[in-house]
Tab-separated table of C-alpha atoms in Angstrom:
chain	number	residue	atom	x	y	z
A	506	UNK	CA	-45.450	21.672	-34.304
A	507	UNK	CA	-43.899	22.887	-30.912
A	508	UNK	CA	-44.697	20.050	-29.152
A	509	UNK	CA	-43.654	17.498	-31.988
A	510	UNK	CA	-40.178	19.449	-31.933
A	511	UNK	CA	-40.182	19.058	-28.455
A	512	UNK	CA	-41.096	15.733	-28.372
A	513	UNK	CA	-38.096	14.787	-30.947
A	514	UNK	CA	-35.625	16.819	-28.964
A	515	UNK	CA	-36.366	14.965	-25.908
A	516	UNK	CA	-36.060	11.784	-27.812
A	517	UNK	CA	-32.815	12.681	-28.450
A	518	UNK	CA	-31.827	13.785	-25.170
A	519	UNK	CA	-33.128	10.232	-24.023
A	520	UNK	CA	-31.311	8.356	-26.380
A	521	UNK	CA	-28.348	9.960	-26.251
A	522	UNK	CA	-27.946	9.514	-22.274
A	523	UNK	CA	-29.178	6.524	-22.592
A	524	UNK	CA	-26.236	5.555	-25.289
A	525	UNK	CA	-23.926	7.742	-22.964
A	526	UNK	CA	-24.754	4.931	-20.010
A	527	UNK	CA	-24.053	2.434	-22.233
A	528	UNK	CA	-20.831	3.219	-22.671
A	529	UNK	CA	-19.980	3.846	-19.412
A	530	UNK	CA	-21.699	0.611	-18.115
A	531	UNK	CA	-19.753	-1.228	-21.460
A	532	UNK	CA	-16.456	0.232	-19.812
A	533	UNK	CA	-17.140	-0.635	-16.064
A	534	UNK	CA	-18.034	-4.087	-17.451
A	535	UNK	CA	-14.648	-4.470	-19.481
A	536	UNK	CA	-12.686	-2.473	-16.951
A	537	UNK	CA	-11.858	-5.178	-14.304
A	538	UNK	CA	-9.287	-3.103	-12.231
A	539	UNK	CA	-9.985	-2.283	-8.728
A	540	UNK	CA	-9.003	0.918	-6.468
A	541	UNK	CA	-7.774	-0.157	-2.993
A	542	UNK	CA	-10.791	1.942	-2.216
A	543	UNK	CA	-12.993	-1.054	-3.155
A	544	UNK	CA	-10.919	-3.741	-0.948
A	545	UNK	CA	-11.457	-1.960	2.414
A	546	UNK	CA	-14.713	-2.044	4.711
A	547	UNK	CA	-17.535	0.420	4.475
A	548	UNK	CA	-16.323	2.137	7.572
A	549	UNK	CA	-13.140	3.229	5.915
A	550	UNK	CA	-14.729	4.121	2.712
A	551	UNK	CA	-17.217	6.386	4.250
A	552	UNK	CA	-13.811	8.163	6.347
A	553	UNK	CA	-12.630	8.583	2.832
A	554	UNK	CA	-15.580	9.612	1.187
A	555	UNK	CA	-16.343	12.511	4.352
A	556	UNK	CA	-14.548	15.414	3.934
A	557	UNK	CA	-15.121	15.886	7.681
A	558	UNK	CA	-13.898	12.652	8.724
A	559	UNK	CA	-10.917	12.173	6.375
A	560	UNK	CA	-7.544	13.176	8.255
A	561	UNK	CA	-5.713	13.748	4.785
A	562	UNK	CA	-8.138	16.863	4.370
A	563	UNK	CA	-6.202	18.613	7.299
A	564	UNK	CA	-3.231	18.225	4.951
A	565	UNK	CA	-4.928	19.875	2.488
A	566	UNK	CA	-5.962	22.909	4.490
A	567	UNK	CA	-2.578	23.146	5.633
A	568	UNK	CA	-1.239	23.183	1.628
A	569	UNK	CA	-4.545	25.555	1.293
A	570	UNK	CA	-2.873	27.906	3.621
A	571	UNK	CA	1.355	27.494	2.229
A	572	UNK	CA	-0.203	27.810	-1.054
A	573	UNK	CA	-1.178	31.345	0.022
A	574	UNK	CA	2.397	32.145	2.169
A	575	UNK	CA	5.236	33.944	0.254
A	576	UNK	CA	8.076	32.116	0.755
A	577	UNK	CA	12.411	31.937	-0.073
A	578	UNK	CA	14.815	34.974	-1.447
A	579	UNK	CA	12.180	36.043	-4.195
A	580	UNK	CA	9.231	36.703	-1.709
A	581	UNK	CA	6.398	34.740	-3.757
A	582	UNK	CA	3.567	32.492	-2.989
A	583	UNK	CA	2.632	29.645	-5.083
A	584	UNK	CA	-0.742	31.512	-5.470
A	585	UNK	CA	1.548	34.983	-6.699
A	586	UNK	CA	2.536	32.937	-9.751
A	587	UNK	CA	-0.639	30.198	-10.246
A	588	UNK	CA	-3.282	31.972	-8.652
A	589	UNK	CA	-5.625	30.030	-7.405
A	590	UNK	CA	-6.645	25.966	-6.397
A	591	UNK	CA	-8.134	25.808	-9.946
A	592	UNK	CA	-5.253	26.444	-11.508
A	593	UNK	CA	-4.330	22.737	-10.461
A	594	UNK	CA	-7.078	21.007	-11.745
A	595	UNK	CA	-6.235	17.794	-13.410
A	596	UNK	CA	-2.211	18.539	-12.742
A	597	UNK	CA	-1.877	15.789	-10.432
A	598	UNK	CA	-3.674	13.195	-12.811
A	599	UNK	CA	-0.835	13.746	-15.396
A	600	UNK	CA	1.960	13.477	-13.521
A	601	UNK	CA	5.270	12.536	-13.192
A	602	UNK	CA	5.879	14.671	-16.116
A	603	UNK	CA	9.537	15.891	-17.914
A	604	UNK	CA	9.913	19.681	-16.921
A	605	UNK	CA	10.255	22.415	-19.494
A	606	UNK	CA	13.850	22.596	-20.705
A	607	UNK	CA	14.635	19.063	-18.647
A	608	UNK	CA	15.570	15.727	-19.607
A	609	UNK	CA	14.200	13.127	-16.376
A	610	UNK	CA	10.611	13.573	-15.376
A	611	UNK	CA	9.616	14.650	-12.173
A	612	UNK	CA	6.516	13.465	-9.661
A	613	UNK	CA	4.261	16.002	-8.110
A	614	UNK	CA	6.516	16.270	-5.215
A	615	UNK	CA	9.219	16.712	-7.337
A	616	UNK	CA	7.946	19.548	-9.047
A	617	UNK	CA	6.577	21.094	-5.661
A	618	UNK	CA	10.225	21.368	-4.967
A	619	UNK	CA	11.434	23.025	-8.178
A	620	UNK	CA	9.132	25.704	-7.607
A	621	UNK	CA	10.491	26.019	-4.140
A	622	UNK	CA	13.972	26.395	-5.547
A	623	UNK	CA	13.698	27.562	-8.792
A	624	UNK	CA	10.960	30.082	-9.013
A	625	UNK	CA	10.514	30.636	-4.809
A	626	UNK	CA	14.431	30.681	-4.408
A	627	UNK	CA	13.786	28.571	-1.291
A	628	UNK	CA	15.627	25.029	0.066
A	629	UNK	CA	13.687	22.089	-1.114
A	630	UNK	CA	11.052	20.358	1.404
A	631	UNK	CA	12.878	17.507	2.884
A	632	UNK	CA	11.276	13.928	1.789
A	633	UNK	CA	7.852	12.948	3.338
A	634	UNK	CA	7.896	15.979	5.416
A	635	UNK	CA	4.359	17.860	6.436
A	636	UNK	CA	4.970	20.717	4.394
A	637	UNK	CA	5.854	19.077	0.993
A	638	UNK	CA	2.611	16.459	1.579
A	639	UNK	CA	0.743	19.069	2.054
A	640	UNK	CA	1.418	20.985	-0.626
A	641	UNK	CA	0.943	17.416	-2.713
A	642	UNK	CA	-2.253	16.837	-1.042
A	643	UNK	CA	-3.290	20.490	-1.522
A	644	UNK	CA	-2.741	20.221	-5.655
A	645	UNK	CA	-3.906	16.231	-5.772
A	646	UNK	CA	-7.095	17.381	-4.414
A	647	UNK	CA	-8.055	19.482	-6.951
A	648	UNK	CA	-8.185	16.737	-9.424
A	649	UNK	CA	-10.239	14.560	-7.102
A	650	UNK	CA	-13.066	12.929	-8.864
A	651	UNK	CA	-11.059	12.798	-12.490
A	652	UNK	CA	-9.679	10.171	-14.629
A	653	UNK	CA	-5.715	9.400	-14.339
A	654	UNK	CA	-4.918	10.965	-17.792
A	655	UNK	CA	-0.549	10.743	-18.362
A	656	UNK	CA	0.652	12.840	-20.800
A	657	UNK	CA	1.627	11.146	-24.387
A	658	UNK	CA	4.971	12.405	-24.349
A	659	UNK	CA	7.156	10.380	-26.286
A	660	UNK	CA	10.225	11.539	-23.713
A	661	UNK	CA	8.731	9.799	-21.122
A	662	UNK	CA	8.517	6.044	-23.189
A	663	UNK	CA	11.711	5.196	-21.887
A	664	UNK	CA	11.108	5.724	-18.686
A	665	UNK	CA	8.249	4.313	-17.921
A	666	UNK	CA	9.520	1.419	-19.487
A	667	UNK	CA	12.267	1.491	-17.256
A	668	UNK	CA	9.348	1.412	-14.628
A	669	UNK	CA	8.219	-1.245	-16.093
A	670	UNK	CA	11.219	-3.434	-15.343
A	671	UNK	CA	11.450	-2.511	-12.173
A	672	UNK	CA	7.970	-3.540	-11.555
A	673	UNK	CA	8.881	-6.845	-12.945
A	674	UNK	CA	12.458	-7.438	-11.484
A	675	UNK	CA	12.602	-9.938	-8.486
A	676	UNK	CA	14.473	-8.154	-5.262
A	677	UNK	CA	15.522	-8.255	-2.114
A	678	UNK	CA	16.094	-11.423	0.516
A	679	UNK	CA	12.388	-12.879	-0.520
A	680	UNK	CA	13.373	-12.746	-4.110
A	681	UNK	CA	9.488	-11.623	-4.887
A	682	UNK	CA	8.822	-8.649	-7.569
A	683	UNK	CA	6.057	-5.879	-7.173
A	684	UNK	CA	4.122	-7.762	-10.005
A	685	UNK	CA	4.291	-11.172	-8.243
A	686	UNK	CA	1.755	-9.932	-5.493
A	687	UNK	CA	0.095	-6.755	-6.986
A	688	UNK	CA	-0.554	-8.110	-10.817
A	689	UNK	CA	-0.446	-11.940	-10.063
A	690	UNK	CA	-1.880	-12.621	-6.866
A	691	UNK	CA	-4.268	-9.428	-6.031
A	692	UNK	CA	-7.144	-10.220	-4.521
A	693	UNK	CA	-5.971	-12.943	-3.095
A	694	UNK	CA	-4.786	-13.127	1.014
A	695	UNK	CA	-1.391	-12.100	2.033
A	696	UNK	CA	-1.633	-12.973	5.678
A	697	UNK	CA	-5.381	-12.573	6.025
A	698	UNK	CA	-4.714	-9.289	3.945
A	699	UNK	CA	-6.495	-8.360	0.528
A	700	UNK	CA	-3.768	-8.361	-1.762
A	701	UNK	CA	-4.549	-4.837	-3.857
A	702	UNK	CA	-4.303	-4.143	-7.405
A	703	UNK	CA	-1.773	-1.120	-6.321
A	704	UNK	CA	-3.367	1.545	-8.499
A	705	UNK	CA	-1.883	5.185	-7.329
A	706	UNK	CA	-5.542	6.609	-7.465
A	707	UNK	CA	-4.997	8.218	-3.728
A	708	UNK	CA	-1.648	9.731	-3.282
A	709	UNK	CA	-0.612	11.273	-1.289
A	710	UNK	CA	-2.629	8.699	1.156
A	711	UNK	CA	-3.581	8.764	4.966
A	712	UNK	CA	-2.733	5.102	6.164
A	713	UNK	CA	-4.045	4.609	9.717
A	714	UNK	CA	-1.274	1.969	9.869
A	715	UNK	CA	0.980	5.371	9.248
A	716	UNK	CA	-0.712	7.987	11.762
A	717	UNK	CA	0.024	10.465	8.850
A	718	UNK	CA	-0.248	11.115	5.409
A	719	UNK	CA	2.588	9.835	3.484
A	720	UNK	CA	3.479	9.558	-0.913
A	721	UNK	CA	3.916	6.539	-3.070
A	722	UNK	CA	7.409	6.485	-2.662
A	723	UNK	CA	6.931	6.092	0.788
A	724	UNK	CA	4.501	3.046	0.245
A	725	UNK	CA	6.891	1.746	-2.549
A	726	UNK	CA	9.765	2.079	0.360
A	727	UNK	CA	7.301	-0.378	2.476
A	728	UNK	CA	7.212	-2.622	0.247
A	729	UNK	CA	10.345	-2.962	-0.510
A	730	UNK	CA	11.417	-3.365	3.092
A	731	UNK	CA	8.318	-6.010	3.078
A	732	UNK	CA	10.939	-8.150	0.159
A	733	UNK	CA	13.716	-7.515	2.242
A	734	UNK	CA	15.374	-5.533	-0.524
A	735	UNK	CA	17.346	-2.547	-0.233
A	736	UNK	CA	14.699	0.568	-0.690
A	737	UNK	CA	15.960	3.460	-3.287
A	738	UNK	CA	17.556	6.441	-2.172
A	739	UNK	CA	14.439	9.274	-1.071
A	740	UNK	CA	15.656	11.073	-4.216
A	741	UNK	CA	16.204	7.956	-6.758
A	742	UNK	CA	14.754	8.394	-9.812
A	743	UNK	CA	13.870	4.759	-9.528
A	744	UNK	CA	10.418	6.289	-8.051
A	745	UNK	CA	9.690	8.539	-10.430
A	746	UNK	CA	9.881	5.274	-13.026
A	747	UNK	CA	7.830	3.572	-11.051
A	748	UNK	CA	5.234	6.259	-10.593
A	749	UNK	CA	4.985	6.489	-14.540
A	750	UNK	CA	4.322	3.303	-14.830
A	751	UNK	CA	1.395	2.543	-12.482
A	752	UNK	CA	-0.101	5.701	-13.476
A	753	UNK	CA	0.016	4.874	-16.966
A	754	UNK	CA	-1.370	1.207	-15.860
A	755	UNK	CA	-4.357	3.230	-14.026
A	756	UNK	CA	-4.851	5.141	-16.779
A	757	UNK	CA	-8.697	6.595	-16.713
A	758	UNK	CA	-9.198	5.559	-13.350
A	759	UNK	CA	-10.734	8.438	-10.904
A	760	UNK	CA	-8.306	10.203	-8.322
A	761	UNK	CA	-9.606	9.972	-4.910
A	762	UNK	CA	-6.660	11.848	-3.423
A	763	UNK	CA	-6.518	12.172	-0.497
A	764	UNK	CA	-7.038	8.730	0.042
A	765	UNK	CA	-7.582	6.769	3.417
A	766	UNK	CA	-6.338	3.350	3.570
A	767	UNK	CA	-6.073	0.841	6.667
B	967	UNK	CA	23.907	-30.191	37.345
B	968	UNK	CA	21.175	-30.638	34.568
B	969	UNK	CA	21.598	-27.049	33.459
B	970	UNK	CA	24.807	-26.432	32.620
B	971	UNK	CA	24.371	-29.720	30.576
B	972	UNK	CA	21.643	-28.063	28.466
B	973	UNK	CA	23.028	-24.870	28.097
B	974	UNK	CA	26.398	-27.264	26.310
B	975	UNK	CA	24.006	-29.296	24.451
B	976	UNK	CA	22.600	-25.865	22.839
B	977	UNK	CA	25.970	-24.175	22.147
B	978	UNK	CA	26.814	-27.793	20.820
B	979	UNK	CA	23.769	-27.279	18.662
B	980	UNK	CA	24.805	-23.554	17.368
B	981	UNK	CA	27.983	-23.933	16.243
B	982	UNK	CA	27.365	-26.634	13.419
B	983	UNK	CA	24.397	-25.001	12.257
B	984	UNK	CA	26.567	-21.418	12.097
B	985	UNK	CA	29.146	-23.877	10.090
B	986	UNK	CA	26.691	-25.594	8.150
B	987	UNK	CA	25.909	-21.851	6.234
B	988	UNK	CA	29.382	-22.935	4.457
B	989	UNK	CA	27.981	-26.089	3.287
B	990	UNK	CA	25.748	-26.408	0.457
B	991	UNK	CA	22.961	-29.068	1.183
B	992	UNK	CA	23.402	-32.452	-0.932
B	993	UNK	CA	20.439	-32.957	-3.347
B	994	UNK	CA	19.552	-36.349	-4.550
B	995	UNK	CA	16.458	-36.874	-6.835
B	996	UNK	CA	14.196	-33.921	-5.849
B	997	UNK	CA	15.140	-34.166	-2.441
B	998	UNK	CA	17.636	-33.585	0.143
B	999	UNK	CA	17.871	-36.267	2.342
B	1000	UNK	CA	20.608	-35.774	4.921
B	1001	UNK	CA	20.000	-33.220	7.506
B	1002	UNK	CA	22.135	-29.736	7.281
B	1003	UNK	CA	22.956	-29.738	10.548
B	1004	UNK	CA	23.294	-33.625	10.764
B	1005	UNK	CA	20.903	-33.645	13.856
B	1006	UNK	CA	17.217	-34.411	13.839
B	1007	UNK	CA	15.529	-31.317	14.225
B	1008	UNK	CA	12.573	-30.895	17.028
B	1009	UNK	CA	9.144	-30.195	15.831
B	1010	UNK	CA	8.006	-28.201	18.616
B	1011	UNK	CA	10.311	-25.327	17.510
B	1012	UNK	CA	9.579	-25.839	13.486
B	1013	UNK	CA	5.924	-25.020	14.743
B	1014	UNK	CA	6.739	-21.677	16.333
B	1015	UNK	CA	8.743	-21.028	13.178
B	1016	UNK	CA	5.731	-21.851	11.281
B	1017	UNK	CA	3.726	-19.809	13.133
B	1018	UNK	CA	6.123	-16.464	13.037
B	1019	UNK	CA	5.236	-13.896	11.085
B	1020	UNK	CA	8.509	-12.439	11.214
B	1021	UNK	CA	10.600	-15.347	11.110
B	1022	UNK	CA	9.259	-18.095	8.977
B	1023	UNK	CA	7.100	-15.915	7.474
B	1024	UNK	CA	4.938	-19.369	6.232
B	1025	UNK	CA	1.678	-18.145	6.882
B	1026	UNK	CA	2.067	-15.059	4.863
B	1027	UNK	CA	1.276	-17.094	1.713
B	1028	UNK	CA	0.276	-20.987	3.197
B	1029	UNK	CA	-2.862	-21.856	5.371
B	1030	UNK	CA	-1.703	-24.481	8.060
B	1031	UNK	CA	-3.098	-26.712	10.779
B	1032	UNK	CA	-2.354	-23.298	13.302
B	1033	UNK	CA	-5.467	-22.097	14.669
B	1034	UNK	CA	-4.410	-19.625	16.775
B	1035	UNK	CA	-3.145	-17.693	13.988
B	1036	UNK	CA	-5.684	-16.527	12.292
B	1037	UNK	CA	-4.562	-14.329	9.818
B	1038	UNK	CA	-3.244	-16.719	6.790
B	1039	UNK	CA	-2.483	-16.067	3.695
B	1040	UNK	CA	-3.979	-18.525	0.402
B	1041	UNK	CA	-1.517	-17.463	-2.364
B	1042	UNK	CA	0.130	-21.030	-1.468
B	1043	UNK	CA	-1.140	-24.639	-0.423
B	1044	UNK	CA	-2.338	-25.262	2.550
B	1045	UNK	CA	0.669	-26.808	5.076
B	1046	UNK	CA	-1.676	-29.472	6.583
B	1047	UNK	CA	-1.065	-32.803	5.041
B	1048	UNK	CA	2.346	-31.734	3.694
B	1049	UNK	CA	4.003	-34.890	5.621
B	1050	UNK	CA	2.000	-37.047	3.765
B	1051	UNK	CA	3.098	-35.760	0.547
B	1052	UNK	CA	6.592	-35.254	0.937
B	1053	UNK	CA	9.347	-37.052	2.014
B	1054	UNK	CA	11.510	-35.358	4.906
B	1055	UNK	CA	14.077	-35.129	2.199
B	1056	UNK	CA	11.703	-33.578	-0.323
B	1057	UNK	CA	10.117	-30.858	2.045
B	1058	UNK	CA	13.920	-29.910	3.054
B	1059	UNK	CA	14.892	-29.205	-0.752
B	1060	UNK	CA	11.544	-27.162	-1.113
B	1061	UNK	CA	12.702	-24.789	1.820
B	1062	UNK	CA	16.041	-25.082	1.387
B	1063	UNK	CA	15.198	-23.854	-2.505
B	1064	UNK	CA	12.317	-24.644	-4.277
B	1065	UNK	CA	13.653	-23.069	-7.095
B	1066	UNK	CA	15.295	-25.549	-8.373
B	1067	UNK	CA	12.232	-27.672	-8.682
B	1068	UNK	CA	10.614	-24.892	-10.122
B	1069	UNK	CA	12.287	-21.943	-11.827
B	1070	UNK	CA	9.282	-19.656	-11.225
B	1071	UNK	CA	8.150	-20.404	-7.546
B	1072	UNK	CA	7.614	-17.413	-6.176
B	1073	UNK	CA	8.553	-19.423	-2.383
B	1074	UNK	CA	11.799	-17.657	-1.410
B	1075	UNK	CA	14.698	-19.703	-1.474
B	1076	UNK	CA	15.084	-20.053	2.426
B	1077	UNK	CA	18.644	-21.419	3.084
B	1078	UNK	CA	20.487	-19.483	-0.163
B	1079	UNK	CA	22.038	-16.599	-0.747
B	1080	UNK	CA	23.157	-16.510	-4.373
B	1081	UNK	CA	21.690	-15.139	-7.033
B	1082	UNK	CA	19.656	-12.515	-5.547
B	1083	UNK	CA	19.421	-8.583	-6.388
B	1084	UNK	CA	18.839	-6.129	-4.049
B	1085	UNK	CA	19.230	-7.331	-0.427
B	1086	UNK	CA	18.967	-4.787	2.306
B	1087	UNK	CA	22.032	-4.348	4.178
B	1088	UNK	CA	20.657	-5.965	7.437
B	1089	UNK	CA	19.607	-9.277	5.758
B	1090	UNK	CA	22.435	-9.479	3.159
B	1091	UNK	CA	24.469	-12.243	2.880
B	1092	UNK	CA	22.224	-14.207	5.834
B	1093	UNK	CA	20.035	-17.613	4.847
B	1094	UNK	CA	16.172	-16.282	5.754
B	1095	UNK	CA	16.146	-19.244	8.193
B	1096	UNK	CA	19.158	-20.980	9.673
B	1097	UNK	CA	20.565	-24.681	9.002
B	1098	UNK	CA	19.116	-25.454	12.567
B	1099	UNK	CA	15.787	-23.727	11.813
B	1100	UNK	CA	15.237	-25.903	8.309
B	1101	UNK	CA	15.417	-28.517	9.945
B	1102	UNK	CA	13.466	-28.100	12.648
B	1103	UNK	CA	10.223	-26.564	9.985
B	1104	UNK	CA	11.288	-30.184	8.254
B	1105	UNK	CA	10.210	-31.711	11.581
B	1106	UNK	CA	7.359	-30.038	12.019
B	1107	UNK	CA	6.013	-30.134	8.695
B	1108	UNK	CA	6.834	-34.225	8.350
B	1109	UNK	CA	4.292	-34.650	11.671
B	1110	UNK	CA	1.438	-32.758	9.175
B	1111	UNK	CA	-0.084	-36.092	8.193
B	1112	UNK	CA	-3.432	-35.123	7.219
C-alpha cells in the first residue's frame, strides 16, 4: 500500500510540474516581447548577470549603506521606519504608484524623495544624482528576478493613458514618436543599432555609453534629444505617465534591475 | 587672385539659400522640379551629407552605396539606385517633405518647419538641412544609378 501511495503521489508531482512547464513554455511561446537584455552580446549579458562584474551593484551597496544612515530634522533612517531590504521586495515592480492621501502618482524616485521630505524632514535628492540612484537601485534590486506586476488602481487609468499618448504623439524636429521606433520598427537597425522593444525591466540601468547609472527618465530625456524635441522638465509629470505606461506594457516581465546596457 | 574669387562665389552661394528658407518650394505632380536655391547643387557635398550622422542623418534609417560607413540603418530603402527611380524633381519633394506623398512616412520632413510639436529650442524654427544642402543630397542621390 505504501509504495502504491507513493507511487500515485509522485505521479502527481510529475504531472503537475510537468503541466506547470507547460504553461510556462505556452506563455514564452505566446509572449513575443523581448528585454534589451536579449539584444546585446553575451559579453554584456554575463556583466549583467555577475554580481561581481556589474557596476550598477556598487550603486546598490552604496543605497545598502544610506538605507542604514539617519538622515534630515527627524533623525531617521529609511531602515528606522522599513526595516530591512526585504521590506522592498516586489515595490519596485509596481511602481509609479498614487501615494496615500495624493492625487498624481509617483515613480520610485519620486517616492524616494517623499520619504526624504516628508517622513526624513530632509531636501529632496536632486535629479539623477548618486544618492537618489542609489537609493533606486538599492530598492529595484530587491525585486530582481520578479514579474513587472502594476497595481490595478483605477486612479491611475487616466494616467497611463495619458502615457499612452505621449508614447504615440510625433515630436520634436524629426517629427518621429517613441512608438515609431520602439513598437514599429524594433528589431530592426537604427544605424547598425538593434532597435529595442524599450521594456523598463532594468531601471535604474548602468549604460557604458553613460559611465554611470542613470533612470528612465534620463533614457526617455535621450531620446527625446535623439527626435530633436524639447525633453520634459526633470520634475514633469510627463515621466511618471510614461513610466506607467511601459510598465503596464511589460507587465509580467522579470526585473533585472540593475541592468547593464551598451 | 583665384581665392578671393571663391571665397565671393561661396558667400554668393549662402545668401540665396539663407533667403530661400522664406520661400516655399513649388510642387508640380509629385515632384519639385526647380531647384530651391536656383543653382545646381554639387554631388560631392550631397555625399558627405549623406554620409553624416549628425547632419543628414540618412543612414540612420537607409542603407546606401557608402562603404566606409558601416553602421546603416534598414528601417528605410536602400539609397543605391534611387537616381534611377526618381526624377531630380521627385527625390527633392521626398526630402523637402515626403509627407505630402505620404501622410504617415515616418522620413522627417527635411526643409519644413510647420506643423511640428515639440522642437528643442536649439533646432526650432531651422529646416533640418538647408536650401543649399537639399540640393546638393538631390545631386548626389540623382548620380545613384544602380
Amino acid at each position: 500500500m505504501k509504495v502504491l501511495r507513493l507511487g500515485i503521489g509522485l505521479a502527481i508531482v510529475f504531472a503537475a510540474s510537468w503541466a506547470l512547464a507547460q504553461g510556462m513554455a505556452d506563455k514564452g511561446a505566446t509572449d513575443k516581447r523581448r528585454s534589451g537584455t536579449q539584444d546585446m552580446g553575451e559579453a554584456l549579458q554575463k556583466m549583467q548577470d555577475d554580481d561581481t562584474a556589474n557596476p550598477g551593484m556598487l550603486f546598490v551597496q552604496l543605497g545598502g549603506q544610506l538605507w542604514g544612515k539617519a538622515a534630515g530634522a527627524a533623525g531617521k533612517s529609511c531602515a528606522d521606519c522599513h526595516g530591512g531590504a526585504a521590506s522592498m521586495k516586489g515595490v519596485a515592480a509596481r511602481y509609479p504608484a498614487i501615494p496615500k492621501d495624493a492625487d498624481a502618482p509617483v515613480d520610485l524616485e519620486g517616492r524616494i524623495n517623499l520619504c526624504r521630505t516628508a517622513n526624513q524632514q530632509a531636501a529632496g535628492f536632486p535629479p539623477e544624482s548618486r544618492e537618489l540612484l542609489a537609493l533606486a537601485a538599492y530598492v529595484a534590486h530587491q525585486s530582481r528576478g520578479l514579474p513587472i506586476a502594476p497595481p490595478d488602481d483605477p486612479k491611475l487609468v487616466p494616467f497611463r493613458l495619458k502615457g499612452q499618448d505621449l508614447w504615440k504623439v510625433r515630436q520634436g524636429q524629426l517629427n518621429l514618436s517613441c512608438a515609431i521606433c520602439h513598437d514599429d520598427n524594433a528589431g530592426r537597425k537604427l544605424a547598425g543599432v538593434t532597435i529595442p522593444e524599450a521594456h523598463p525591466t532594468g531601471y535604474p540601468i548602468y549604460r557604458l555609453e553613460w559611465q554611470t547609472l542613470g533612470s528612465l527618465k534620463r533614457r526617455l530625456r535621450n531620446c527625446l534629444a535623439g527626435i530633436r524635441a524639447e525633453p520634459y522638465a526633470y520634475d514633469a509629470t510627463e515621466y511618471v505617465m510614461l513610466d506607467l505606461f511601459l510598465m503596464d506594457r511589460a507587465r509580467g516581465m522579470m526585473l533585472e534591475s540593475p541592468g547593464v546596457r551598451p | 587672385m583665384l581665392r578671393p574669387g571663391l571665397l565671393a562665389a561661396a558667400l554668393a552661394l549662402a545668401a540665396p539659400a539663407a533667403v530661400a528658407q522664406q520661400i516655399a518650394p513649388q510642387i508640380v505632380g509629385d515632384g519639385i522640379p526647380a531647384s530651391l536655391t536656383g543653382q545646381p547643387g554639387d554631388a560631392a557635398r550631397g555625399r558627405a551629407i549623406v554620409a553624416n550622422r549628425g547632419i543628414g542623418l540618412c543612414l540612420l534609417c537607409h542603407s546606401g552605396p557608402i562603404a566606409e560607413e558601416r553602421f546603416q540603418g534598414d528601417l528605410s530603402p536602400s539609397l543605391a539606385g534611387a537616381g534611377s527611380r526618381w526624377s531630380e524633381g521627385q527625390l527633392r519633394l521626398r526630402i523637402v517633405d515626403g509627407a505630402r506623398l505620404n501622410a504617415d512616412t515616418i522620413m522627417p520632413a527635411y526643409y519644413r518647419t510647420s506643423g511640428l510639436q515639440r522642437v528643442a529650442r536649439n533646432f526650432d524654427g531651422k529646416t533640418i538641412l538647408s536650401a543649399a544642402q537639399v540640393e546638393d543630397v538631390v545631386a548626389y542621390l540623382a548620380t545613384l544609378k544602380d
